[in-house]
Coordinates of C-alpha atoms and ligand atoms in Angstrom, one line a residue:
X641 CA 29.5 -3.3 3.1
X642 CA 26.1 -5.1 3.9
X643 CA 22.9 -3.3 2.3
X644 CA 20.7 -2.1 4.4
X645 CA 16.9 -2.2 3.1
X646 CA 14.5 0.2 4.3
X647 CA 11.9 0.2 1.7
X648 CA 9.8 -2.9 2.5
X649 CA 7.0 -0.5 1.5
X650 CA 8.1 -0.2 -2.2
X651 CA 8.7 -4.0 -2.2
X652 CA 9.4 -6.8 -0.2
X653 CA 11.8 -9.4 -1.4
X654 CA 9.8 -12.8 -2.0
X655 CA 10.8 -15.2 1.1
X656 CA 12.4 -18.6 0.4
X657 CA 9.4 -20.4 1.5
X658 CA 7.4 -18.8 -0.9
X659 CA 9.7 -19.3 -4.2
X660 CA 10.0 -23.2 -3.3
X661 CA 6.2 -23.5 -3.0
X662 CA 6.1 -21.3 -6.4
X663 CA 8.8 -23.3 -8.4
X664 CA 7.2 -26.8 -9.3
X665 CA 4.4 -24.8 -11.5
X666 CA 6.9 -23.1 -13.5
X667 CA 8.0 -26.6 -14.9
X668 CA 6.5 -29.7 -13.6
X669 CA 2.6 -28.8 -13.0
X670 CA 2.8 -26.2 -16.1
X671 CA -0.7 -27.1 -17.3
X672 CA -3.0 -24.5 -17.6
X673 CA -5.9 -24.1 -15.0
X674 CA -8.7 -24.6 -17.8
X675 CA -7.8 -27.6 -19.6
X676 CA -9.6 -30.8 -18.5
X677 CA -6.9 -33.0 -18.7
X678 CA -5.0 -34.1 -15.2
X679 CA -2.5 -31.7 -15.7
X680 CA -4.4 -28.5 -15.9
X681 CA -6.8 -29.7 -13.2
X682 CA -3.4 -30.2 -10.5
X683 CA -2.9 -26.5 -11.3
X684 CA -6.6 -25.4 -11.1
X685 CA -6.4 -27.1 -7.4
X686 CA -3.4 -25.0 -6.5
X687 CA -5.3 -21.9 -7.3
X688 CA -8.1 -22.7 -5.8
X689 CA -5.5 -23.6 -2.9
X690 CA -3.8 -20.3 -3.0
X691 CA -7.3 -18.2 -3.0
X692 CA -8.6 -20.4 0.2
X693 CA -5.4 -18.9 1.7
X694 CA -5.7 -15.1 0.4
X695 CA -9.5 -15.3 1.6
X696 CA -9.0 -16.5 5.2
X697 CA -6.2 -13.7 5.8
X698 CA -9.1 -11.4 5.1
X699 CA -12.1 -12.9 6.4
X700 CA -13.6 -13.5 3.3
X701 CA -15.2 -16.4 1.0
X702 CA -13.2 -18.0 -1.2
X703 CA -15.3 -17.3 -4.0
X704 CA -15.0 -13.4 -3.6
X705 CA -11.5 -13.3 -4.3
X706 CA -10.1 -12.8 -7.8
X707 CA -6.8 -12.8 -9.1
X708 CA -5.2 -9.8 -10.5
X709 CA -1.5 -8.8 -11.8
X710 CA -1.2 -6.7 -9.0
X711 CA -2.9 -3.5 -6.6
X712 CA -2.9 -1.2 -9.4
X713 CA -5.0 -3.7 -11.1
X714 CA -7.8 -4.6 -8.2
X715 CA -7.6 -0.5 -7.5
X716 CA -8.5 0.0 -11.4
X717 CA -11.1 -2.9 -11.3
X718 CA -12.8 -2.0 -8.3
X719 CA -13.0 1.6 -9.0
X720 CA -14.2 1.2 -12.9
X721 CA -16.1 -1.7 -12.7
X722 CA -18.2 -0.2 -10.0
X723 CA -18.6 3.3 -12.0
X724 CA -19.1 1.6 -15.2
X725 CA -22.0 -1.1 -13.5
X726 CA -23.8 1.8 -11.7
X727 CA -24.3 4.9 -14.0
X728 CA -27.6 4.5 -14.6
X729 CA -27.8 5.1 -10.3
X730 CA -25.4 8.2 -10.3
X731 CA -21.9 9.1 -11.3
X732 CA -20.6 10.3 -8.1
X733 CA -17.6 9.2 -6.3
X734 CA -15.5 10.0 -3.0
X735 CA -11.9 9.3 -2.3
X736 CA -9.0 11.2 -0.4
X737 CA -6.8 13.4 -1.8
X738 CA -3.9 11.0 -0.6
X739 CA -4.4 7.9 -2.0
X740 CA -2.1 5.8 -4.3
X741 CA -1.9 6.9 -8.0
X742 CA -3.9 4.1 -8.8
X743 CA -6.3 5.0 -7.4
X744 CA -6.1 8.8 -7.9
X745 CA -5.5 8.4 -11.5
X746 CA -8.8 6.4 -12.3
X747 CA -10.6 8.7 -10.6
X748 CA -8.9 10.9 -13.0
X749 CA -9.8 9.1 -16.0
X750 CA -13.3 8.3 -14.6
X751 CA -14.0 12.5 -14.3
X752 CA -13.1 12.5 -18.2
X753 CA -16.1 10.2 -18.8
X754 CA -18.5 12.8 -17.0
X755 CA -18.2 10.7 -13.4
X756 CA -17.7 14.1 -11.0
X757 CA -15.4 12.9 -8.1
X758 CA -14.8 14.3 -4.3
X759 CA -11.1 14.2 -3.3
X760 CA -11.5 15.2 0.8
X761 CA -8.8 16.5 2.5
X762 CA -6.6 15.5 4.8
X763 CA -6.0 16.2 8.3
X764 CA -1.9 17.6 9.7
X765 CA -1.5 14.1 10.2
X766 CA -2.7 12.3 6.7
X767 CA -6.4 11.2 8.6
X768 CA -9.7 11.3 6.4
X769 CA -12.8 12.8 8.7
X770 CA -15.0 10.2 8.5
X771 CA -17.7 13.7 9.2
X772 CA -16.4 15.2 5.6
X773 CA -17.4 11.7 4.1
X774 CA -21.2 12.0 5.3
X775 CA -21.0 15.6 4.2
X776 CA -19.8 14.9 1.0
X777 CA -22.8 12.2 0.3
X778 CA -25.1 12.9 -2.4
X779 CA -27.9 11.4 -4.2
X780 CA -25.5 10.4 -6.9
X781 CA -23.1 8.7 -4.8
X782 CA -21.9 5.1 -5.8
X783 CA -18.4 4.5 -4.6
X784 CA -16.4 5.9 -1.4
X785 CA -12.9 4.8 -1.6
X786 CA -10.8 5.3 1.1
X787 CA -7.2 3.3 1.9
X788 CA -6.4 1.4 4.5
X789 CA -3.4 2.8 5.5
X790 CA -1.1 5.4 3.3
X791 CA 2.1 3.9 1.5
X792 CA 3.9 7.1 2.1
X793 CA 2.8 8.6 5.9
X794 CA 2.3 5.4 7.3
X795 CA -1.4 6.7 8.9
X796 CA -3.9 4.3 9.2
X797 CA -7.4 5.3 8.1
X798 CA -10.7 5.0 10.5
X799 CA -12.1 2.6 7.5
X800 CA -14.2 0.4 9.9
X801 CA -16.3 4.2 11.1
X802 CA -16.1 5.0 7.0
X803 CA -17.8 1.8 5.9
X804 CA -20.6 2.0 8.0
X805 CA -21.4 5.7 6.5
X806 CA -21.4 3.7 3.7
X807 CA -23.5 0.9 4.0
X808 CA -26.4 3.6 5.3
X809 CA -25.7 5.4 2.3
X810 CA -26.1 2.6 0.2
X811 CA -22.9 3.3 -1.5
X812 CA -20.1 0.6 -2.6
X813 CA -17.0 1.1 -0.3
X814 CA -13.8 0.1 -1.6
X815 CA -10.3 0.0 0.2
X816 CA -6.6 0.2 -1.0
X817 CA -5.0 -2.8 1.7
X818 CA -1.9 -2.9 0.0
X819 CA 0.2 -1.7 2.9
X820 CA -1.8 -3.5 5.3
X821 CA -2.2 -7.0 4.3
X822 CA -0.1 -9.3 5.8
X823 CA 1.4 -6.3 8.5
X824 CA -2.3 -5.5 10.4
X825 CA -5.3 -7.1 10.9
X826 CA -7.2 -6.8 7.5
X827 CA -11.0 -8.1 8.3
X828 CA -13.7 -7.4 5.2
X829 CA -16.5 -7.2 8.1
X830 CA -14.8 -5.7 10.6
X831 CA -13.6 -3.2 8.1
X832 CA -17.2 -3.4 6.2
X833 CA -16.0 -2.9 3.2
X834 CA -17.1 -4.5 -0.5
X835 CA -14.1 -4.3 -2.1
X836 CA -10.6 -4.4 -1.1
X837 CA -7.1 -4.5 -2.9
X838 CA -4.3 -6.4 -2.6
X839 CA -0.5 -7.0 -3.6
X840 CA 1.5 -9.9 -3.0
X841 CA 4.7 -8.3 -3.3
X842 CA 4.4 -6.2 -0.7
X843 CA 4.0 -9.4 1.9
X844 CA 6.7 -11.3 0.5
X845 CA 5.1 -12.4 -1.8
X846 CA 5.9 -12.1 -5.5
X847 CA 5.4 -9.3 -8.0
X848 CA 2.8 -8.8 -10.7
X849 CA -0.3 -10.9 -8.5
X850 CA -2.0 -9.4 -6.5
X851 CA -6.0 -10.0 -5.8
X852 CA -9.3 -7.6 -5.3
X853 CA -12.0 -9.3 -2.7
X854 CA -15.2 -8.5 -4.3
X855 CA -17.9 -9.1 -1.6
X856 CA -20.7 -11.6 -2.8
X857 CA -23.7 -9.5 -5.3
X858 CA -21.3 -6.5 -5.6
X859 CA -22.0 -6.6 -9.9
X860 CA -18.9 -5.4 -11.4
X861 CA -18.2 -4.5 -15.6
X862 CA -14.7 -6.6 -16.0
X863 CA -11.9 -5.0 -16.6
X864 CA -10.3 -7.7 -19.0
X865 CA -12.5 -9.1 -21.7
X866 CA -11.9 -12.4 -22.9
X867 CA -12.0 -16.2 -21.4
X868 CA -13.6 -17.5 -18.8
X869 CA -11.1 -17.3 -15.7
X870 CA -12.0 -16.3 -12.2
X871 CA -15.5 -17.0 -12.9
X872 CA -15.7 -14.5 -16.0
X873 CA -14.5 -11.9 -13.7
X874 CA -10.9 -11.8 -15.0
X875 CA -9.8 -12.9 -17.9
X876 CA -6.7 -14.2 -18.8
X877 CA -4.5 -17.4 -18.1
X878 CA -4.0 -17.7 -14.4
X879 CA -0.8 -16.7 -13.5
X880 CA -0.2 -19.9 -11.5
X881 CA 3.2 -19.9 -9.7
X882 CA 2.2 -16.1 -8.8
X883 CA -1.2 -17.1 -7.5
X884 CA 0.1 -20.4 -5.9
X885 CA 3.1 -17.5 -4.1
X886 CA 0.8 -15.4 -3.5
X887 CA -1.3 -17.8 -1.2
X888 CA 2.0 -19.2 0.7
X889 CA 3.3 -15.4 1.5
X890 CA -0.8 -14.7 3.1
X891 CA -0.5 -18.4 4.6
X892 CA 2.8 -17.6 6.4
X893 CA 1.6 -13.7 6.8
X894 CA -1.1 -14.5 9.8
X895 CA 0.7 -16.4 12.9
X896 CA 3.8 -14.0 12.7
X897 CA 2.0 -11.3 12.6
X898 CA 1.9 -10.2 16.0
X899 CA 5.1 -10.7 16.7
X900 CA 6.5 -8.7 13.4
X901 CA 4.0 -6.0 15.0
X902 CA 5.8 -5.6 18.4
X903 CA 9.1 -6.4 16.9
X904 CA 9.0 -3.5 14.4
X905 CA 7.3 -1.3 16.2
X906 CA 10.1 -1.4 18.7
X907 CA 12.7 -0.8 16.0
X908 CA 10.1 2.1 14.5
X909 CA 9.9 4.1 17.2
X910 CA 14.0 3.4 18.3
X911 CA 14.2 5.2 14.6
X912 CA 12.0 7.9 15.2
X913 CA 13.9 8.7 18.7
X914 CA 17.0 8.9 17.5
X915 CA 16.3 11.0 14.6
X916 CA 14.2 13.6 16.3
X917 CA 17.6 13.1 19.1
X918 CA 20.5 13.4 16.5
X919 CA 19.0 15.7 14.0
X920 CA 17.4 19.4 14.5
X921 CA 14.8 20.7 12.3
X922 CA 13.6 17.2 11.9
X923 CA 9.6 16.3 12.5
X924 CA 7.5 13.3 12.2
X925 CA 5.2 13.0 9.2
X926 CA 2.0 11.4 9.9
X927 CA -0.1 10.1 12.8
X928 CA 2.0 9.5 15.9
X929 CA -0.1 6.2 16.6
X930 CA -2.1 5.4 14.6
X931 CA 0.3 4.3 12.1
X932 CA 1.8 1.3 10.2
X933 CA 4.4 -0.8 13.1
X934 CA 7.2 -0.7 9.9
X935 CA 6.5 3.2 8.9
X936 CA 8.9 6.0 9.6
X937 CA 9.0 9.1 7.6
X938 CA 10.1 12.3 8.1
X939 CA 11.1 15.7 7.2
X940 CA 14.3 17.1 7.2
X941 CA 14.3 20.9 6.8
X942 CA 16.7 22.7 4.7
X943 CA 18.0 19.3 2.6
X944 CA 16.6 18.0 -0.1
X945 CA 15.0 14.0 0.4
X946 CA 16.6 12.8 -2.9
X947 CA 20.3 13.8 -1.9
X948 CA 19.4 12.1 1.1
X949 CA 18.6 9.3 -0.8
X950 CA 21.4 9.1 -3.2
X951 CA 23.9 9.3 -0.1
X952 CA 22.7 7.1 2.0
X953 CA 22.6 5.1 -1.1
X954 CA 26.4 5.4 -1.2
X955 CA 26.2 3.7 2.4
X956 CA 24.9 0.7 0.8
X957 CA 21.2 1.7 2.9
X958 CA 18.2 1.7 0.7
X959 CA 15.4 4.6 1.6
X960 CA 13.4 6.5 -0.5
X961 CA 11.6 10.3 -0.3
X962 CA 8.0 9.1 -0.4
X963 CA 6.6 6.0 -2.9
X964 CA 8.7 4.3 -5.3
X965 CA 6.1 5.2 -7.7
X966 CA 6.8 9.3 -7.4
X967 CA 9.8 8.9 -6.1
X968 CA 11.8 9.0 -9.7
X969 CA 9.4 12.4 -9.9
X970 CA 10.8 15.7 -9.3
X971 CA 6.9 16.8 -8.3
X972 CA 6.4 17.3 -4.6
X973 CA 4.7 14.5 -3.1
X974 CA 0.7 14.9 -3.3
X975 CA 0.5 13.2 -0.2
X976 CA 2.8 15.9 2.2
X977 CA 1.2 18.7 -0.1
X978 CA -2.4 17.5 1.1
X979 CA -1.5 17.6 4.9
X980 CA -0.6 21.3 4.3
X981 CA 3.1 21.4 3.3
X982 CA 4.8 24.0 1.5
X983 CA 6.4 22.2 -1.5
X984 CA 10.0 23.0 0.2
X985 CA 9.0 20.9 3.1
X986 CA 7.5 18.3 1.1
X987 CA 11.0 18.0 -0.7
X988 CA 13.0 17.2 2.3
X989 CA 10.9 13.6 3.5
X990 CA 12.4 10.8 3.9
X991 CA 10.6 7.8 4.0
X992 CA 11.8 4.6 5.6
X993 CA 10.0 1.4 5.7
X994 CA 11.4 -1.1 8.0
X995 CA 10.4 -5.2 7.3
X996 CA 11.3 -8.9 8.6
X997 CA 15.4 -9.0 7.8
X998 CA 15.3 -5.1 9.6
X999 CA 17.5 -5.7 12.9
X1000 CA 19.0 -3.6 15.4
X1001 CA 21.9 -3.1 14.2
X1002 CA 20.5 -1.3 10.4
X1003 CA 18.7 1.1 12.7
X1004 CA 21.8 2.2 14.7
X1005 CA 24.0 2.2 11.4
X1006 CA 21.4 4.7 10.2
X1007 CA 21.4 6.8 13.4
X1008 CA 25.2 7.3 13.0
X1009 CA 25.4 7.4 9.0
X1010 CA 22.6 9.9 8.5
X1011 CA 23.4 12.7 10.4
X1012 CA 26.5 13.4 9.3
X1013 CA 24.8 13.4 5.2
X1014 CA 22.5 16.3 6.8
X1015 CA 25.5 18.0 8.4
X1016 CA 26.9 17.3 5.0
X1017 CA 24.2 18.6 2.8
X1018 CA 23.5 21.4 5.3
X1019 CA 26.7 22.8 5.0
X1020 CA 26.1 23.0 1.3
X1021 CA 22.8 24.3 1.3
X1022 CA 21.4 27.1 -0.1
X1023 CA 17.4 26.8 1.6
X1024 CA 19.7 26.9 4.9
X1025 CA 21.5 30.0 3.7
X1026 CA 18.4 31.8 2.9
X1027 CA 16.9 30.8 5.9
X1028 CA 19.6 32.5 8.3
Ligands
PLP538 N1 -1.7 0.8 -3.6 C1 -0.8 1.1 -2.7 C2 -1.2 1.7 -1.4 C3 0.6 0.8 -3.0 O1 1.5 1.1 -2.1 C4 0.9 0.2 -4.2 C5 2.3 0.0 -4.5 O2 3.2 0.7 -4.1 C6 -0.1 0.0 -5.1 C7 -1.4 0.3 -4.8 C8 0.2 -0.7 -6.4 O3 0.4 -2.1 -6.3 P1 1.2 -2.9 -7.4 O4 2.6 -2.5 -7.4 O5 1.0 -4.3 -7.0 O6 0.5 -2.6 -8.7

């Protein structure tokens, strides 16, 4: 049976294009970024390649870009560095209550080191009011951070209305892109942000790089202390086939993505018809529109989203209940429980992401595999029982 992936969102796999740009640095141009010799400087240009590509994807200079292992890194980065370099200003900070656990938990950490941080709610539909953010504005504030667009709901956030609350504020605004970049336009000015993250594996790129755009006299403490790299910003050895990946997947990211757009959002909404069609008791989670083109999840009442998971699994079709990161959790997702679901609800999501090998056919296989599991489960279920 052929797999069916649906999780684009937890990962992408890296495109061919991308490993044959990345393979020569793993064993011909090995030398390292900093030496002086020929070598290391052929590598050097490569990065310096690679971040010329990463920056004009976002609008951005070249020399605000720096190379991390990945978004949990440029979340960390961003979000400390700007803390720790402004606490002689204040100690506040703002995020929502349904951002990624990167960025959630160093808020966390943060409020252990006497930093008092806002999580706003959420609307039904996942959105941030951009109102509660002005609201929510003190004296104290340093840093808003707000995502793009949510990993798990798919909604995309009014970040362009939210950084210019900012900037009047005279706060830093920082943006998880991760699920944007490469899939929507991602502009640092349009978007007016100062710092944004970003993960190559999630544009078919590879895993473990990733980048944060720092915009130029945004002062930052480093998060790694050591050499030199990334203009003192990072240190560490470049990770240069990553980097050099990382800059191919953004290079080949920008002309198709208009096309992927329409394409997927074609097949999106095919999936969200036929599920609302074949399946009762089933409702959309998150914004009807404004939403990421390869997002679909949903909410099937009375079964529970991980023996949905683990069945369709059987079918050879890869979904998952909400991110990949919480996903091997039994805790209700934070991000459902936010928009005002009862943890029973929040149980039964589903959450398919859809992505450049999804086709017609995967989505009709799903539409005729999936409600017989529900019927299945249903059948079975005790939270139906009690509901009767
Ligand atoms: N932020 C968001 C919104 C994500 O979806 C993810 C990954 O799922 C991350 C951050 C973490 O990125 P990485 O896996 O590169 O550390």
């Amino acid at each position: 049976m052929r797999r069916i992936y649906l999780d684009y969102a937890a990962t992408t796999p890296t495109r061919p294009e991308v490993v044959k740009a990345m393979l020569g640095y793993f064993t011909d141009a090995f030398g390292n970024p900093s030496s002086l010799y020929s070598c290391g400087q052929e590598t050097k240009g490569a990065v310096e390649e690679a971040r010329g590509k990463v920056a004009a994807l976002i609008g951005a200079r070249d020399e605000e870009i720096v190379f991390t292992s990945g978004g949990t890194e440029a979340d960390n980065f961003a979000i400390k560095g700007v803390a720790f370099a402004n606490e002689s200003k204040g100690n506040h900070i703002i995020t929502s209550s349904i951002e990624h656990h990167a960025v959630i938990e160093t808020c966390k950490f943060l409020e252990g080191r006497g930093f008092i941080v806002t999580y706003l709610p959420v609307d039904k539909y996942g959105l941030v009011d951009p109102d509660d953010i002005k609201q929510a504005i003190t004296g104290k504030t340093v840093l808003i951070s707000v995502m793009h667009a949510s990993n798990e709901i798919g909604t995309i956030e009014p970040i362009a209305e939210i950084g210019k609350i900012a900037r009047e504020a005279g706060a830093y605004f920082h943006t998880d892109a991760v699920q944007t970049l490469g899939h929507i336009p991602v502009d640092v000015n349009e978007l007016g942000v100062d710092l944004l993250s970003m993960s190559a594996h999630k544009l078919y790129g590879p895993k473990g790089v990733g980048a944060l755009y720092i915009r130029k006299c945004t002062g930052l403490v480093p998060f790694m202390h050591g050499g030199e790299q990334e203009r003192r910003r990072r240190a560490s050895t470049e990770n240069v086939p990553g980097i050099v990946g990382f800059g191919t997947a953004a290079e080949l990211a920008q002309p198709e993505m208009d096309g992927e757009t329409e394409r997927l959002t074609y097949l999106r909404d095919q999936l969200i018809k036929g599920l609302m069609e074949r399946i009762d008791h089933t409702h959309l989670n998150g914004h009807p529109l404004k939403r990421l083109p390869n997002n679909v999840n949903v909410s099937v009442n009375y079964v529970e989203g991980e023996s949905m998971v683990l069945n369709l699994d059987l079918e050879s079709i890869c979904v998952s209940t909400g991110s990949a990161c919480s996903s091997s959790s039994l805790e209700p997702s934070h991000v459902l429980l936010a928009m005002g679901f009862s943890p029973e609800q929040a149980h039964g999501s589903l959450r398919f992401s859809l992505g450049k090998w999804t086709t017609e056919e995967d989505i009709s296989r799903v539409l005729e595999v999936l409600p017989r599991i529900v019927a299945k489960l249903r059948a079975m279920s005790p939270l139906l029982k009690s509901h009767r």
